[in-house]
Short mmCIF file of C-alpha atoms and ligand atoms in Angstrom, two decimals:
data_model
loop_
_atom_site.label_atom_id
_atom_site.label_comp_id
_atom_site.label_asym_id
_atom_site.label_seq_id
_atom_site.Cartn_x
_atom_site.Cartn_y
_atom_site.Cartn_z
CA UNK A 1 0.00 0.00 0.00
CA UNK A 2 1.24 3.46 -0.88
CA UNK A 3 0.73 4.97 2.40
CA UNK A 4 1.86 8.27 0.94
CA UNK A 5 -0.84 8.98 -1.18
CA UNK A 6 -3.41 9.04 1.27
CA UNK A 7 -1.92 11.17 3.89
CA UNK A 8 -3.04 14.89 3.78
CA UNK A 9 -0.85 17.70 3.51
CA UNK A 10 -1.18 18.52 7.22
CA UNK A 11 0.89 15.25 8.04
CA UNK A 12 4.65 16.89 7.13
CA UNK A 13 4.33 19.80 9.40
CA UNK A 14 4.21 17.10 12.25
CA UNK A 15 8.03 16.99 13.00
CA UNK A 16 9.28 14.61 15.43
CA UNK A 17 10.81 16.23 18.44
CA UNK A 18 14.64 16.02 18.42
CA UNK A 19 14.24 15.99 22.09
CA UNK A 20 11.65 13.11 22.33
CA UNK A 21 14.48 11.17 19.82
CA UNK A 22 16.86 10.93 22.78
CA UNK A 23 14.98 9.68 24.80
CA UNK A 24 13.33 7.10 21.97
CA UNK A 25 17.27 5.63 21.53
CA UNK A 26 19.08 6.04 24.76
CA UNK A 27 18.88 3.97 27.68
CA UNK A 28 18.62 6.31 30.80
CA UNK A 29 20.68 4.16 32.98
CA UNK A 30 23.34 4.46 30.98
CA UNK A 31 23.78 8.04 30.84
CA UNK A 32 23.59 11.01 32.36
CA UNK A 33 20.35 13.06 30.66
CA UNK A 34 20.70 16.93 31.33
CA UNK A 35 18.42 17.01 27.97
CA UNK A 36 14.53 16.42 28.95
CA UNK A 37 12.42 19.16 31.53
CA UNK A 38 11.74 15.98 33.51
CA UNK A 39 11.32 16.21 37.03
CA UNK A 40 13.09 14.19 39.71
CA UNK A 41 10.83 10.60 39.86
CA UNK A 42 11.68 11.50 43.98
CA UNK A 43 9.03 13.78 44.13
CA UNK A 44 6.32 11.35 42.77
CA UNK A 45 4.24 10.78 45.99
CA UNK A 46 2.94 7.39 45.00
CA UNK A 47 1.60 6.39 48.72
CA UNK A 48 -0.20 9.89 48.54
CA UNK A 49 -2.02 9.09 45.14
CA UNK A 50 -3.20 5.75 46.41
CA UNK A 51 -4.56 7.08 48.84
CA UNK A 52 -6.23 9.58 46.76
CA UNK A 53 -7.26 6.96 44.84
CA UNK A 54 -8.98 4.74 47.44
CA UNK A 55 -10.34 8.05 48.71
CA UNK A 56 -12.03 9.04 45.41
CA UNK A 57 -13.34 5.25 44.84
CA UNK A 58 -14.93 5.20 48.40
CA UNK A 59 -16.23 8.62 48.26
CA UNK A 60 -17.71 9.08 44.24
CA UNK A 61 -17.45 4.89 43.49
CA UNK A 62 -17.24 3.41 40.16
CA UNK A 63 -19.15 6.48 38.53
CA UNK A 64 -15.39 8.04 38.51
CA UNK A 65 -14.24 5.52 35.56
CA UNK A 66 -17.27 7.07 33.50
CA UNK A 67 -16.75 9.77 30.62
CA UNK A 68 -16.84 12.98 32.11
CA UNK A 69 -17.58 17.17 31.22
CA UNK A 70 -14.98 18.17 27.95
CA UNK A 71 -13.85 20.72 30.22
CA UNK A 72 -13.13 19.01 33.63
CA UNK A 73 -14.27 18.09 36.60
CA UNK A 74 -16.00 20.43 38.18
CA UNK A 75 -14.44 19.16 41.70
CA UNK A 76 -10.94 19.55 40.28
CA UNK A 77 -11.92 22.91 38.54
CA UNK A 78 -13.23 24.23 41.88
CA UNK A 79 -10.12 23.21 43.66
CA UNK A 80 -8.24 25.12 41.00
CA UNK A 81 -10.48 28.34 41.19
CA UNK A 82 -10.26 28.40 44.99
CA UNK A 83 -5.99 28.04 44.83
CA UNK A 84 -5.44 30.68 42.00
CA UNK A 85 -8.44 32.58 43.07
CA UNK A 86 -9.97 32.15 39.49
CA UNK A 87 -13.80 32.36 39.16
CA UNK A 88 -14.43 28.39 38.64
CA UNK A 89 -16.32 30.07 35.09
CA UNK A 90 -12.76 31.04 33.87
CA UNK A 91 -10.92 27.53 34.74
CA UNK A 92 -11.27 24.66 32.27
CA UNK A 93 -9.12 21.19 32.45
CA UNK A 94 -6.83 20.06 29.76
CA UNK A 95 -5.06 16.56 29.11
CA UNK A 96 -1.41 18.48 29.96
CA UNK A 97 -0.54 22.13 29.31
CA UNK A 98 0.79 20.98 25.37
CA UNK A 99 -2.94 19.78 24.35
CA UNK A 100 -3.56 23.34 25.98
CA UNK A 101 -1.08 25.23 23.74
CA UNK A 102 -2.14 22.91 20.74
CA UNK A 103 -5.53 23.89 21.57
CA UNK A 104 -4.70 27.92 21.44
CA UNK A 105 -2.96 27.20 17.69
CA UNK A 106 -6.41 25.38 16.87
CA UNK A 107 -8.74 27.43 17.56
CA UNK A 108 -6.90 30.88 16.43
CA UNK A 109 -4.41 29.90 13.64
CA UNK A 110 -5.07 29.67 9.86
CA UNK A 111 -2.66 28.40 7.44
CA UNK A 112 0.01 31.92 6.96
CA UNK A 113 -1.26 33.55 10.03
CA UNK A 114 1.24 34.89 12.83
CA UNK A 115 1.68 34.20 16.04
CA UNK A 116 4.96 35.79 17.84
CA UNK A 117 7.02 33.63 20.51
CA UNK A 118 9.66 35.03 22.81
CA UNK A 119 13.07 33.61 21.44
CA UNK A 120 13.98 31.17 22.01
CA UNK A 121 10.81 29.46 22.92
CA UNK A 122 9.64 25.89 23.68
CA UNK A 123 10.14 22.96 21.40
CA UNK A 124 6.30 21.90 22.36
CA UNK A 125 4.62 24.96 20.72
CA UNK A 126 7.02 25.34 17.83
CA UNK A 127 6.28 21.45 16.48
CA UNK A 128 2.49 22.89 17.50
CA UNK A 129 2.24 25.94 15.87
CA UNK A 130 4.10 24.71 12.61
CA UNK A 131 1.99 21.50 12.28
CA UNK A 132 -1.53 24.59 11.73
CA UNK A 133 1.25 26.03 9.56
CA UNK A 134 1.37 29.79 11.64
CA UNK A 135 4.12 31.76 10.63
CA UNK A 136 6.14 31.72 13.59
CA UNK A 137 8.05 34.82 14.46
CA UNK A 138 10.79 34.80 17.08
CA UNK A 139 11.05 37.96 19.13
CA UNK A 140 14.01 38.35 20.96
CA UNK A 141 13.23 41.10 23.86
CA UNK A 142 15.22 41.71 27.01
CA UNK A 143 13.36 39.32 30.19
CA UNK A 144 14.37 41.81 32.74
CA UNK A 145 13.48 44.91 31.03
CA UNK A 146 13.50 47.57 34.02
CA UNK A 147 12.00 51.03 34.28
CA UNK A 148 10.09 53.10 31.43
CA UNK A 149 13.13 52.63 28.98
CA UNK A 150 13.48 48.67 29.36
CA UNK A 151 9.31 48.69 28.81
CA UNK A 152 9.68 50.67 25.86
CA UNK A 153 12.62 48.36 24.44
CA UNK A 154 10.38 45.47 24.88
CA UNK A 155 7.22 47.07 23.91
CA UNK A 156 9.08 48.39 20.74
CA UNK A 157 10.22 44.64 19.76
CA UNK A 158 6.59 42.98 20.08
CA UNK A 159 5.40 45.93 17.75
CA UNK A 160 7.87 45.86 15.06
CA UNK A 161 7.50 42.57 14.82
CA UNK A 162 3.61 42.36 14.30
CA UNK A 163 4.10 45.64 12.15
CA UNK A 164 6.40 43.92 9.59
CA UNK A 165 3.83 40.92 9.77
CA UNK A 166 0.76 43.24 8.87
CA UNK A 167 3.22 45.02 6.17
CA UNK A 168 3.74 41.25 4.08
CA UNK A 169 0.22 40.80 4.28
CA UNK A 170 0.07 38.41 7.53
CA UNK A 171 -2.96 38.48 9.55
CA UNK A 172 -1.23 38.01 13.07
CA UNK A 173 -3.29 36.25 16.22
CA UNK A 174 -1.49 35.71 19.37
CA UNK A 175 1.61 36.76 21.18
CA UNK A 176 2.65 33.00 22.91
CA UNK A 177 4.99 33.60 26.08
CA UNK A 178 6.60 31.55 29.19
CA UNK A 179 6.77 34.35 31.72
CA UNK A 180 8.24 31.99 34.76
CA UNK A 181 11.21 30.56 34.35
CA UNK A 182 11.39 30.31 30.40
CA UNK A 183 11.99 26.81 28.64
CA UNK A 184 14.92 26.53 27.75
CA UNK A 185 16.53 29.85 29.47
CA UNK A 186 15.14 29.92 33.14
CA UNK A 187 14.70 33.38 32.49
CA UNK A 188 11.46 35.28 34.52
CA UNK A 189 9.99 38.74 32.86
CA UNK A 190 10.30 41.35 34.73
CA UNK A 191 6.73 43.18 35.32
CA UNK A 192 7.28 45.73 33.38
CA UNK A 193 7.89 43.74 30.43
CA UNK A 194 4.47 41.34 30.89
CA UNK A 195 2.26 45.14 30.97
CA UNK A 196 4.33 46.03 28.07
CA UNK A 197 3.34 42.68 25.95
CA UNK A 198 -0.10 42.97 27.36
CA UNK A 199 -0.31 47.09 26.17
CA UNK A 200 0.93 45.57 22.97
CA UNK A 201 -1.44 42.75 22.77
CA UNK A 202 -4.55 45.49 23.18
CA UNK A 203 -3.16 47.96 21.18
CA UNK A 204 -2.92 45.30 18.18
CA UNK A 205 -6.18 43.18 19.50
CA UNK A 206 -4.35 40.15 19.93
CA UNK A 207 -4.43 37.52 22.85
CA UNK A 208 -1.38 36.63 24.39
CA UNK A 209 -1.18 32.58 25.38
CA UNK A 210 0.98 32.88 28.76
CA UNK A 211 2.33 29.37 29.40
CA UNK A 212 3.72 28.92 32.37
CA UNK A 213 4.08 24.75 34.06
CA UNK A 214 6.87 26.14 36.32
CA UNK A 215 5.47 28.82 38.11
CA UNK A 216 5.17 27.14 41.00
CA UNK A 217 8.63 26.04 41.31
CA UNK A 218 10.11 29.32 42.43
CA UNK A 219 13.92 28.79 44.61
CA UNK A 220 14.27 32.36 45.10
CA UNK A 221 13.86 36.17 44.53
CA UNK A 222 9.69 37.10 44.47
CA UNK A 223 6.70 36.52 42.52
CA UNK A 224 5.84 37.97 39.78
CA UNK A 225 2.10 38.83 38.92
CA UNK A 226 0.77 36.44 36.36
CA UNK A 227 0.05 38.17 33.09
CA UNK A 228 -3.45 36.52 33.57
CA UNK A 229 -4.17 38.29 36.37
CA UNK A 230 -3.11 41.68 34.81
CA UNK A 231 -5.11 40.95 32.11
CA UNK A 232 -7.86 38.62 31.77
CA UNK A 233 -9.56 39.83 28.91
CA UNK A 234 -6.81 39.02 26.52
CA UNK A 235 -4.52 36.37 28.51
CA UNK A 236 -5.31 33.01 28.14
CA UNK A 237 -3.18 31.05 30.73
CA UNK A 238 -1.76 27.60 30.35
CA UNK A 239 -0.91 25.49 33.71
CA UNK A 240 0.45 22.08 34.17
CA UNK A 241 0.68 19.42 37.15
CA UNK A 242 3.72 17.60 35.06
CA UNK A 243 5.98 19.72 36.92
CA UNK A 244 4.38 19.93 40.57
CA UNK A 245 2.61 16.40 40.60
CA UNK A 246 3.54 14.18 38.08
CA UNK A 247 3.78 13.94 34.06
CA UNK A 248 2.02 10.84 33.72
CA UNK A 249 -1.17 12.49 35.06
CA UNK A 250 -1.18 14.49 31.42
CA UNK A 251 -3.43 17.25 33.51
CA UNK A 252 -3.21 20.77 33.18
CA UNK A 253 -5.76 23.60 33.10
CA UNK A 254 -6.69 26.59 31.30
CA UNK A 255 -7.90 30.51 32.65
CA UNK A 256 -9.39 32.57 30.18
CA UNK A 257 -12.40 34.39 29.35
CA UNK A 258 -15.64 32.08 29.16
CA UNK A 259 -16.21 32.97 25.39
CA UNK A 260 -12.64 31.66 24.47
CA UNK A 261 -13.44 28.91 27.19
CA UNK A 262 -16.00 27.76 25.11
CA UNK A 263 -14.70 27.60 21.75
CA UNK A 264 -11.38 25.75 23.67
CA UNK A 265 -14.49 22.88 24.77
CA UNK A 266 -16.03 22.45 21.96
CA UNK A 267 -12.51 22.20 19.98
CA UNK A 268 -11.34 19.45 22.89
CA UNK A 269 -14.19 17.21 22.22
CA UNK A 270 -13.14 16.52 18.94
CA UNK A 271 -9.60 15.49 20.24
CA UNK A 272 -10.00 13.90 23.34
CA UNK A 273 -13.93 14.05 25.02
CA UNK A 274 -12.73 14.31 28.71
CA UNK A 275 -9.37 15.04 30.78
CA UNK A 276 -8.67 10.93 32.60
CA UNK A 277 -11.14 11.33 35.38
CA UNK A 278 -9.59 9.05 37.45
CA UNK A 279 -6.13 11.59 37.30
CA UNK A 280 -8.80 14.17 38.05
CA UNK A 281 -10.35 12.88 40.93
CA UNK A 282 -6.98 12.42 42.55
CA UNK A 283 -5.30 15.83 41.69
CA UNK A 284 -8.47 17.18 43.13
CA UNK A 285 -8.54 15.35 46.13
CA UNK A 286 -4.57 16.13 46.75
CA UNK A 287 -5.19 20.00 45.81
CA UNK A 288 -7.93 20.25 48.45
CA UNK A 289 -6.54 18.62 51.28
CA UNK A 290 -3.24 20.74 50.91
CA UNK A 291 -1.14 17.09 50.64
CA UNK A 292 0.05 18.50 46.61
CA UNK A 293 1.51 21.59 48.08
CA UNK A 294 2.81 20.10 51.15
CA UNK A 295 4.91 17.76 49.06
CA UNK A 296 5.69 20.93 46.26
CA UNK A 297 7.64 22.62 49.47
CA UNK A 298 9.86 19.83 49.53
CA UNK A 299 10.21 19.50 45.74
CA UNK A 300 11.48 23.10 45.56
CA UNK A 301 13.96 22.52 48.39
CA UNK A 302 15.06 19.79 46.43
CA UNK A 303 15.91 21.49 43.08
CA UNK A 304 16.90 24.74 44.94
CA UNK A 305 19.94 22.14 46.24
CA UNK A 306 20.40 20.94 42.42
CA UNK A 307 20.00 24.01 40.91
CA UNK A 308 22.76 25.76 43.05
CA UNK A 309 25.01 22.36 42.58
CA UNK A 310 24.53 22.61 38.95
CA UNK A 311 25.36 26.05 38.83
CA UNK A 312 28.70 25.07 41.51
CA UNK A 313 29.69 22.99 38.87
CA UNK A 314 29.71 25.23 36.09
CA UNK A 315 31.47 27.52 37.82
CA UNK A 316 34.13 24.86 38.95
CA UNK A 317 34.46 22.78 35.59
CA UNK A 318 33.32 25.20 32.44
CA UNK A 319 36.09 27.05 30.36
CA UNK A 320 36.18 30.57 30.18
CA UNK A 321 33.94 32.16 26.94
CA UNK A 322 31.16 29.81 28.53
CA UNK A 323 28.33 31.72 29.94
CA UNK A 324 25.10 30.81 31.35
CA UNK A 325 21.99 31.89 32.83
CA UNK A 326 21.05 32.22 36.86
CA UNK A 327 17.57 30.69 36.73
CA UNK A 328 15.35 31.98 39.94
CA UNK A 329 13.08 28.75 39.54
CA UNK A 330 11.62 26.34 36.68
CA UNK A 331 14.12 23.09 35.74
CA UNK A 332 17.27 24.59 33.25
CA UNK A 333 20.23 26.77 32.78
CA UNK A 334 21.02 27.58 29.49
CA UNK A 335 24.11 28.00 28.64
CA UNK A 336 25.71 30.30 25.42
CA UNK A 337 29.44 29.00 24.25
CA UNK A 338 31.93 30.99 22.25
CA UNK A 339 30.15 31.78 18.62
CA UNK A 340 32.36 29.20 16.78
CA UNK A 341 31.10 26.35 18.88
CA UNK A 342 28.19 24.53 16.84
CA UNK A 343 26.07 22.52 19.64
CA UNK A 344 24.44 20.46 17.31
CA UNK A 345 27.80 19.04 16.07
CA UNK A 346 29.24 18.52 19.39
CA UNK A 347 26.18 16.46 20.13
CA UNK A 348 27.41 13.18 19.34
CA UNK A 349 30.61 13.18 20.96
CA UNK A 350 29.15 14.39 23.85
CA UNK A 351 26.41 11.72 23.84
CA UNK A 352 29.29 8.88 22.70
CA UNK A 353 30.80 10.42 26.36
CA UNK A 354 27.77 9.54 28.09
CA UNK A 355 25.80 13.29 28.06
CA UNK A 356 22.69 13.94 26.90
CA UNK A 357 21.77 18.12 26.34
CA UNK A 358 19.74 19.75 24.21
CA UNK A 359 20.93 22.04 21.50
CA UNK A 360 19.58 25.65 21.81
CA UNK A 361 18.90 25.72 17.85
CA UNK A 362 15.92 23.95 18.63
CA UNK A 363 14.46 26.02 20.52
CA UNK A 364 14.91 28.93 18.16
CA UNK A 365 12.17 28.70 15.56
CA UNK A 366 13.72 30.66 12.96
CA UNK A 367 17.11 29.70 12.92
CA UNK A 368 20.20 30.45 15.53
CA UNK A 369 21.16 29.43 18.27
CA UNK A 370 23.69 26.80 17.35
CA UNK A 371 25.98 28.14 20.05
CA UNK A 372 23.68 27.12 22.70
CA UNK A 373 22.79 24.80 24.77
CA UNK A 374 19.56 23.47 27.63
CA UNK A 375 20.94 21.58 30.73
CA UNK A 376 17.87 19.98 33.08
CA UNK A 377 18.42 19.90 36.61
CA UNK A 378 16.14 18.66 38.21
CA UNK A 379 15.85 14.94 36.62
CA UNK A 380 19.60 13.54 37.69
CA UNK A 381 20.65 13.05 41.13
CA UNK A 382 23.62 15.40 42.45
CA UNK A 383 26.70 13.11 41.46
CA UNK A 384 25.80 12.35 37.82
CA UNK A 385 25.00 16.61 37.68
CA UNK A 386 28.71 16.37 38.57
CA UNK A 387 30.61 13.93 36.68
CA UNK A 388 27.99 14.82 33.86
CA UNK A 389 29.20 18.44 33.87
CA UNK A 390 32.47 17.79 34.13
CA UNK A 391 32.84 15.61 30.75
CA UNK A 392 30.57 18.13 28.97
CA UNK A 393 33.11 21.07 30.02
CA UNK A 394 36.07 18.75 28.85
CA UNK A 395 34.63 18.27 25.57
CA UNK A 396 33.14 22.12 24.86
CA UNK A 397 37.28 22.73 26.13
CA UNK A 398 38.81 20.59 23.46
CA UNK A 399 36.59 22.24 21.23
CA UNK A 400 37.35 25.68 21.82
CA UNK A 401 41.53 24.55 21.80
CA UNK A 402 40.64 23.06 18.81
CA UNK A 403 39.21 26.09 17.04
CA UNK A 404 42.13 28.23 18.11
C1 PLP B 501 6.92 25.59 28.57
C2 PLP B 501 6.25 24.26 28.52
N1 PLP B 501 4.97 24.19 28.17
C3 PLP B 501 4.32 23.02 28.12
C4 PLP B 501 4.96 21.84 28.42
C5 PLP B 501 4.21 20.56 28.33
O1 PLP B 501 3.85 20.16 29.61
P1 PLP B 501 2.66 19.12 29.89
O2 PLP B 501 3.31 17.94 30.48
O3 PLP B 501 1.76 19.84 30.84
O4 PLP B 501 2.01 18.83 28.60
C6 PLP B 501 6.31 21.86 28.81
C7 PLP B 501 7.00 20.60 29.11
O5 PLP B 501 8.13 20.52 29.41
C8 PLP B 501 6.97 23.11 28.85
O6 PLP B 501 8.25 23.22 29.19
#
């Protein structure tokens, strides 16, 4: 059968994730990963969630296996609205944070349109917003733009960029951002930088889609205010429990206004009918009685300790002309090497080593990059972080002798 001829055009903008690959052909046991945002299988509470479990079976019974509401259950969304203090109208359930991101592309993207990412952005909504064909365009604008000059930098990139996509005849939608601790740079925007986007995003009548699965994994400085709650008329926000439960839930929810809400719903029940009610019922129950957060306060002490041993062992092991970022929270450091330095060639030696990272060019959707690199944190225990960083920075060092 010539499989070919029946697929529709739609089926070569799905591009397999270089990052997924890694994982697909490596065995984890035999080498140290710095490459995927997972967290640390340590702070899986799996005596907590059977609990949960038994809980939700002796309290709701076998009804909980049923199909439930497109957009959640209303126990779970209530337990979301009363944390975030979100009116439970506003909060909607997804299966993860990227069916909510794929979602956003869905409903707002025709073929050409464009949507504008801070870069470089997240692998997830890249493959996303290529496979509706948007016309992505990367916006590079300082994180921790300061006072009315740094807000007008930032404000000045977002609307040059949407102006140059209105002048070649682009209809542009939505602005797509990861305010907290920014896969792949563990960057945070600064507030004035979110009201600048948002003054953008009304000025031009576009929504912005503020993703943001790490916010709760802060290690240090303060909160910022979401850009949802600055702006709920035009923010739609995206969170996750991969990153403070577990990944294998595939849960995450949705704030937004009820219109948007709607067409979100009626898009999801095409792709999926109903979040797992079962991983519902539990993340409720865990979210209610306080037992998710209890265990999140020792999750953040735990990556605090690897994020500041990561960053230890940069300092003691990289060469000099390597730089990288001081994350404040989320799971990576990214890290920019001398310009020469191609990351995506020095992959497989550093993989034939035993390291895993992921290139930065990835994460750049229209092109650059290549001297960058993503190190996770928070999946490898402290003495793989430090052998692993210490092969890495002998191999980026015989590179850069090599160059000279
Ligand atoms: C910024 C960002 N958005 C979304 C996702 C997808 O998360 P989920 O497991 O909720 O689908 C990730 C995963 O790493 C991410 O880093």
């Amino acid at each position: 059968m010539d499989y070919g001829k029946l697929y529709s055009d739609d089926v070569w903008a799905f591009v397999p994730s270089p990052v997924r690959a890694i994982f697909k052909n490596y065995d984890f046991s035999k080498i140290i990963s710095f490459a995927g945002g997972y967290p640390s299988s340590d702070t899986f509470r799996t005596d907590d969630m059977l609990l949960a479990a038994e809980e939700a079976f002796r309290l709701y019974g076998p009804g909980i296996l049923q199909y439930g509401a497109t957009e959640g259950l209303m126990l779970l969304r209530e337990a979301i609205s009363e944390r975030y203090g979100v009116p439970v109208n506003n909060v909607g359930i997804t299966t993860s944070s990227q069916q909510g991101i794929d979602l956003c592309a869905r409903i707002f993207v025709n073929p050409a349109d464009a949507v504008f990412v801070n870069r470089p952005t997240f692998l997830g909504a890249i493959q996303s917003f290529r496979s509706y064909r948007a016309d992505i365009r990367g916006v590079k604008a300082s994180p921790d733009a300061s006072g009315a000059e740094g807000a007008e930098a930032v404000a000045g990139a977002y609307s040059a960029a949407i102006a140059a996509a209105r002048s070649e005849g682009l209809v542009p939608k939505f602005i797509y951002l990861i305010p907290d601790f920014n896969n792949p740079t563990g960057e945070t925007l600064s507030l004035e930088a979110r009201e600048a986007v948002i003054d953008v995003a009304r000025r031009e009548s576009l929504m912005i889609v503020e993703d943001s699965p790490y916010r709760e994994l802060r290690f240090s400085g303060s909160d910022v205010p979401s850009m949802y709650s600055l702006a709920p008329d035009c923010v739609l926000h995206l969170g996750s429990f991969s990153k403070i439960l577990a990944p294998g839930f595939r849960l995450g929810w949705v704030f937004g206004p009820r219109e948007v809400l709607d067409r979100l719903t009626a898009c999801k029940q095409s792709v999926d009918l109903c979040p797992p009610m079962l991983d519902q019922h539990i993340a409720a129950i865990l979210l209610k009685s306080g037992r998710l957060h209890d265990n999140l306060r020792w999750t953040v002490s735990l990556y605090r300790r690897k994020r500041d041993f990561m960053l230890a062992m940069l300092e003691r092991h990289m060469p000099s002309g390597v730089n990288w970022t001081r994350p404040e929270g989320g799971l990576f450091v990214f890290l920019t090497l001398p310009e020469h330095i191609d990351t995506v060639a020095l992959y497989d030696s550093a993989l034939s080593a035993g390291v895993a990272y992921v290139s930065g060019a990835f994460f750049h959707p229209d092109g650059g990059g290549r001297n960058t690199m993503r190190l996770n944190y928070s999946f490898m225990d402290m003495d793989r972080i430090e052998e692993g960083i210490s092969v890495l920075a002998g191999i980026i060092r015989a590179h850069i002798n090599a160059a000279r």
